[in-house]
Short mmCIF file of C-alpha atoms in Angstrom, two decimals:
data_model
loop_
_atom_site.label_atom_id
_atom_site.label_comp_id
_atom_site.label_asym_id
_atom_site.label_seq_id
_atom_site.Cartn_x
_atom_site.Cartn_y
_atom_site.Cartn_z
CA MET K 251 -77.73 -25.39 65.00
CA PRO K 252 -80.43 -23.20 63.03
CA PHE K 253 -79.78 -22.61 59.45
CA GLU K 254 -76.92 -20.70 58.69
CA ASN K 255 -78.66 -20.41 55.12
CA TYR K 256 -82.59 -19.26 54.86
CA GLY K 257 -84.08 -17.07 52.15
CA VAL K 258 -86.97 -17.37 49.24
CA LEU K 259 -86.59 -17.75 45.76
CA SER K 260 -88.74 -15.90 43.53
CA GLY K 261 -88.96 -16.74 39.95
CA THR K 262 -91.45 -18.36 37.26
CA LEU K 263 -92.70 -22.01 37.54
CA HIS K 264 -91.01 -23.97 34.61
CA ARG K 265 -92.65 -27.41 35.70
CA HIS K 266 -92.98 -30.27 38.50
CA PHE K 267 -92.53 -33.61 38.45
CA ARG K 268 -92.47 -36.36 41.44
CA ASP K 269 -89.83 -38.99 41.87
CA ARG K 270 -89.58 -41.95 40.69
CA PRO K 271 -90.49 -44.68 43.17
CA ASP K 272 -87.62 -46.62 42.71
CA ASP K 273 -84.88 -44.00 42.75
CA GLN K 274 -86.59 -41.84 45.64
CA GLY K 275 -84.13 -42.60 48.69
CA ARG K 276 -85.52 -42.27 51.59
CA TRP K 277 -87.69 -39.15 50.98
CA PHE K 278 -90.33 -38.69 48.65
CA HIS K 279 -90.05 -35.48 46.99
CA VAL K 280 -92.59 -33.20 44.40
CA ASN K 281 -89.58 -31.21 42.20
CA LEU K 282 -89.98 -28.17 41.05
CA GLU K 283 -88.35 -26.37 38.24
CA VAL K 284 -88.01 -22.78 38.63
CA ASP K 285 -86.76 -20.24 36.21
CA ALA K 286 -84.74 -17.02 37.67
CA PRO K 287 -81.89 -14.95 36.17
CA ALA K 288 -79.24 -17.27 37.25
CA GLY K 289 -80.95 -20.17 35.42
CA ARG K 290 -83.16 -22.83 36.35
CA TYR K 291 -83.24 -23.90 40.19
CA LYS K 292 -84.19 -27.56 41.45
CA VAL K 293 -86.64 -26.98 44.26
CA ALA K 294 -87.72 -30.44 46.70
CA VAL K 295 -90.08 -30.13 48.28
CA ASP K 296 -90.78 -33.10 51.15
CA VAL K 297 -94.23 -35.27 51.27
CA ASP K 298 -92.91 -37.85 53.68
CA SER K 299 -91.61 -41.32 52.55
CA LYS K 300 -92.94 -44.68 51.81
CA LYS K 301 -90.16 -46.09 53.58
CA SER K 302 -90.73 -44.12 57.10
CA ALA K 303 -93.27 -44.42 59.80
CA VAL K 304 -93.35 -40.75 59.75
CA GLY K 305 -96.48 -39.33 58.25
CA VAL K 306 -96.85 -36.05 56.52
CA GLU K 307 -99.39 -33.21 57.19
CA TRP K 308 -100.44 -30.32 55.15
CA LYS K 309 -102.56 -27.28 54.75
CA VAL K 310 -103.30 -25.18 51.29
CA LEU K 311 -104.31 -21.70 52.16
CA THR K 312 -105.30 -18.56 49.69
CA LEU K 313 -103.44 -15.07 50.98
CA HIS K 314 -103.41 -11.66 49.82
CA PRO K 315 -99.91 -10.68 49.28
CA SER K 316 -100.15 -7.80 51.40
CA VAL K 317 -100.07 -10.23 54.32
CA LEU K 318 -96.35 -11.45 53.11
CA GLU K 319 -94.91 -8.11 53.09
CA PRO K 320 -91.50 -7.30 53.01
CA VAL K 321 -91.41 -10.61 50.56
CA ASP K 322 -94.64 -10.33 48.12
CA ALA K 323 -93.27 -9.28 45.17
CA PRO K 324 -89.46 -9.47 45.36
CA ALA K 325 -87.20 -9.11 42.27
CA PRO K 326 -86.50 -12.69 40.70
CA GLY K 327 -83.45 -14.30 42.04
CA TYR K 328 -82.70 -15.98 45.61
CA HIS K 329 -82.76 -13.56 48.48
CA ASP K 330 -81.41 -14.11 52.01
CA LEU K 331 -83.74 -13.81 54.98
CA ASP K 332 -83.21 -12.72 58.35
CA ARG K 333 -84.71 -15.68 60.71
CA SER K 334 -87.06 -13.32 62.31
CA SER K 335 -90.23 -11.28 62.55
CA GLY K 336 -90.77 -8.44 60.02
CA SER K 337 -88.36 -9.62 57.52
CA GLY K 338 -89.75 -11.67 55.11
CA ALA K 339 -89.31 -15.30 56.94
CA ILE K 340 -92.06 -18.19 57.11
CA ASP K 341 -93.06 -19.16 60.73
CA TYR K 342 -95.88 -21.52 60.86
CA LEU K 343 -96.47 -21.16 64.71
CA ARG K 344 -95.88 -17.26 64.71
CA HIS K 345 -96.82 -15.59 61.18
CA PRO K 346 -100.45 -14.14 61.91
CA ALA K 347 -101.12 -14.97 58.57
CA LEU K 348 -99.81 -18.58 58.58
CA ALA K 349 -100.96 -19.70 62.36
CA ASP K 350 -103.54 -21.81 62.89
CA HIS K 351 -105.88 -19.07 63.72
CA PRO K 352 -105.29 -16.36 61.09
CA GLY K 353 -104.20 -12.72 62.55
CA CYS K 354 -103.05 -14.21 65.91
CA LEU K 355 -99.39 -14.52 66.77
CA PHE K 356 -98.24 -17.94 68.43
CA LEU K 357 -98.94 -18.23 72.06
CA PRO K 358 -98.95 -21.30 74.06
CA ARG K 359 -102.11 -23.07 74.08
CA PRO K 360 -104.75 -20.69 75.72
CA PRO K 361 -107.42 -21.74 78.91
CA ALA K 362 -110.70 -23.32 76.88
CA TRP K 363 -112.51 -20.13 77.33
CA ILE K 364 -110.54 -18.32 75.05
CA GLN K 365 -109.97 -20.84 72.72
CA ARG K 366 -113.99 -20.89 72.12
CA ILE K 367 -113.70 -17.20 71.56
CA ARG K 368 -110.82 -17.55 69.08
CA GLU K 369 -112.75 -20.17 67.33
CA ARG K 370 -115.78 -17.91 66.71
CA ILE K 371 -113.50 -14.89 65.98
CA SER K 372 -111.37 -16.61 63.55
CA PRO K 373 -112.24 -19.93 62.68
CA ALA K 374 -109.34 -22.56 63.14
CA ARG K 375 -107.16 -23.76 59.59
CA PRO K 376 -106.38 -27.29 60.46
CA TRP K 377 -103.89 -29.38 59.12
CA THR K 378 -104.63 -32.49 56.74
CA ALA K 379 -102.99 -36.02 57.57
CA GLY K 380 -102.48 -38.41 54.98
CA SER K 381 -100.07 -40.34 52.80
CA HIS K 382 -97.29 -39.05 50.62
CA LEU K 383 -99.47 -39.41 47.50
CA GLU K 384 -102.12 -37.61 49.26
CA ALA K 385 -99.94 -34.42 50.10
CA SER K 386 -98.77 -34.79 46.41
CA ALA K 387 -102.19 -34.57 44.96
CA ALA K 388 -103.01 -31.51 47.46
CA LEU K 389 -99.77 -29.59 46.14
CA GLU K 390 -99.51 -30.24 42.50
CA PRO K 391 -103.08 -28.24 41.55
CA ILE K 392 -101.14 -24.93 42.94
CA LEU K 393 -98.26 -25.91 40.31
CA VAL K 394 -99.43 -24.35 37.56
CA PRO K 395 -96.54 -23.98 34.54
CA GLY K 396 -95.96 -19.99 34.06
CA ARG K 397 -97.01 -18.75 37.15
CA PRO K 398 -95.01 -16.83 39.70
CA VAL K 399 -93.39 -18.65 42.41
CA LEU K 400 -92.05 -18.10 45.58
CA VAL K 401 -90.12 -20.93 47.54
CA PHE K 402 -88.84 -20.50 51.32
CA GLY K 403 -86.38 -23.03 52.30
CA GLU K 404 -82.77 -23.68 52.79
CA PRO K 405 -80.08 -23.28 49.49
CA PHE K 406 -78.40 -26.08 48.22
CA ASP K 407 -74.55 -25.66 48.97
CA THR K 408 -73.63 -26.23 45.98
CA GLY K 409 -75.54 -25.66 42.61
CA LEU K 410 -79.07 -23.69 41.95
CA GLY K 411 -81.53 -25.23 44.71
CA MET K 412 -83.99 -25.32 47.62
CA HIS K 413 -84.72 -27.96 50.03
CA ASN K 414 -86.09 -27.79 53.61
CA VAL K 415 -89.79 -26.61 52.52
CA HIS K 416 -91.66 -27.49 55.22
CA GLN K 417 -91.75 -27.10 58.88
CA ASN K 418 -88.24 -26.37 60.20
CA GLN K 419 -88.98 -26.93 63.64
CA GLY K 420 -90.52 -28.70 66.94
CA ASP K 421 -87.94 -31.92 66.17
CA PRO K 422 -88.54 -34.23 68.90
CA TYR K 423 -85.44 -34.55 71.50
CA GLY K 424 -83.12 -37.16 70.26
CA SER K 425 -83.88 -36.82 66.87
CA GLN K 426 -81.23 -35.98 64.01
CA TRP K 427 -82.87 -32.80 63.39
CA TRP K 428 -83.24 -31.59 66.99
CA GLU K 429 -79.99 -29.09 66.48
CA GLU K 430 -81.76 -27.83 63.17
CA ASN K 431 -84.76 -26.77 65.04
CA GLY K 432 -85.48 -22.89 65.13
CA THR K 433 -87.93 -20.04 64.73
CA TRP K 434 -88.62 -17.81 61.50
CA GLN K 435 -86.99 -20.47 59.15
CA ASP K 436 -89.86 -22.40 57.94
CA GLY K 437 -90.27 -23.29 54.17
CA ALA K 438 -93.39 -22.73 51.93
CA THR K 439 -94.58 -22.81 48.21
CA MET K 440 -96.34 -19.70 47.07
CA THR K 441 -97.55 -19.85 43.29
CA ARG K 442 -99.35 -16.19 42.46
CA ARG K 443 -102.91 -16.83 40.71
CA GLY K 444 -104.02 -14.50 37.95
CA ASP K 445 -106.08 -12.24 40.19
CA GLY K 446 -102.76 -11.26 42.14
CA LEU K 447 -103.59 -13.90 45.46
CA TYR K 448 -101.13 -16.72 46.59
CA ASP K 449 -102.04 -20.14 46.79
CA VAL K 450 -99.65 -21.45 49.77
CA PHE K 451 -98.62 -25.14 50.19
CA LEU K 452 -97.37 -25.56 54.05
CA SER K 453 -95.94 -29.17 55.37
CA ARG K 454 -94.76 -30.69 58.01
CA PHE K 455 -94.04 -34.19 59.46
CA SER K 456 -96.53 -35.51 62.12
CA SER K 457 -93.41 -36.02 64.72
CA GLN K 458 -92.90 -32.29 64.89
CA SER K 459 -94.75 -30.43 67.52
CA GLY K 460 -97.47 -27.65 66.66
CA ALA K 461 -96.05 -25.64 69.87
CA THR K 462 -92.27 -24.49 70.00
CA ASP K 463 -90.03 -22.41 72.35
CA ASP K 464 -87.96 -19.55 71.57
CA ASP K 465 -85.38 -22.01 70.07
CA GLY K 466 -87.72 -23.91 68.01
CA HIS K 467 -88.07 -26.69 70.60
CA PRO K 468 -91.12 -28.63 71.70
CA LEU K 469 -92.75 -26.86 74.52
CA PRO K 470 -94.28 -29.65 76.69
CA PRO K 471 -97.74 -30.87 76.41
CA PRO K 472 -100.36 -29.00 78.57
CA GLY K 473 -100.35 -29.94 82.15
CA ALA K 474 -96.91 -31.85 81.85
CA ALA K 475 -94.93 -31.51 84.93
#
């Protein structure tokens, strides 16, 4: 089932560090420490694994805070979010500021002539594919100590922390994450720059689909029966 608890952590970035190669477990993380009124939170951002054949994809965006309303500047601390449009929740495929074509709500892949018009009006923001080390290197420049930070994802069951800070939909049928698929529950890391804009890191695994139904499950490829 989709996440029972989903939300955003607002705080100040204290520091970040990578997992050590000898104790990372299966998945490799860039770890953040975020200060908030309740204490120092640990945030685990998945950036793939040396031990897995599943690759990672990412993109780095710069966004005006107004496009993130109503969570553009929440009070420090953790806040639950409804898994719905307009609540402040994140959905890579449906949020107008995050979709592959900015300003366009998600739809199944359009006809080629519409796609060409979309490319002219709002150029695509493609995903970059690479290793966990390349993904880490793409994330780390926005992790400036002292910056205000927003982390979207699932809170730890116990203790102060956040995980599942990546796409949380589109996992294939038969995978262990199929039942956790859901819309409006994606994770993201955002840090606020001195000019007020947000630097944003989004990530997903190569096994996850970029087109999903209302339950967050993968849509069949175009032309499939």
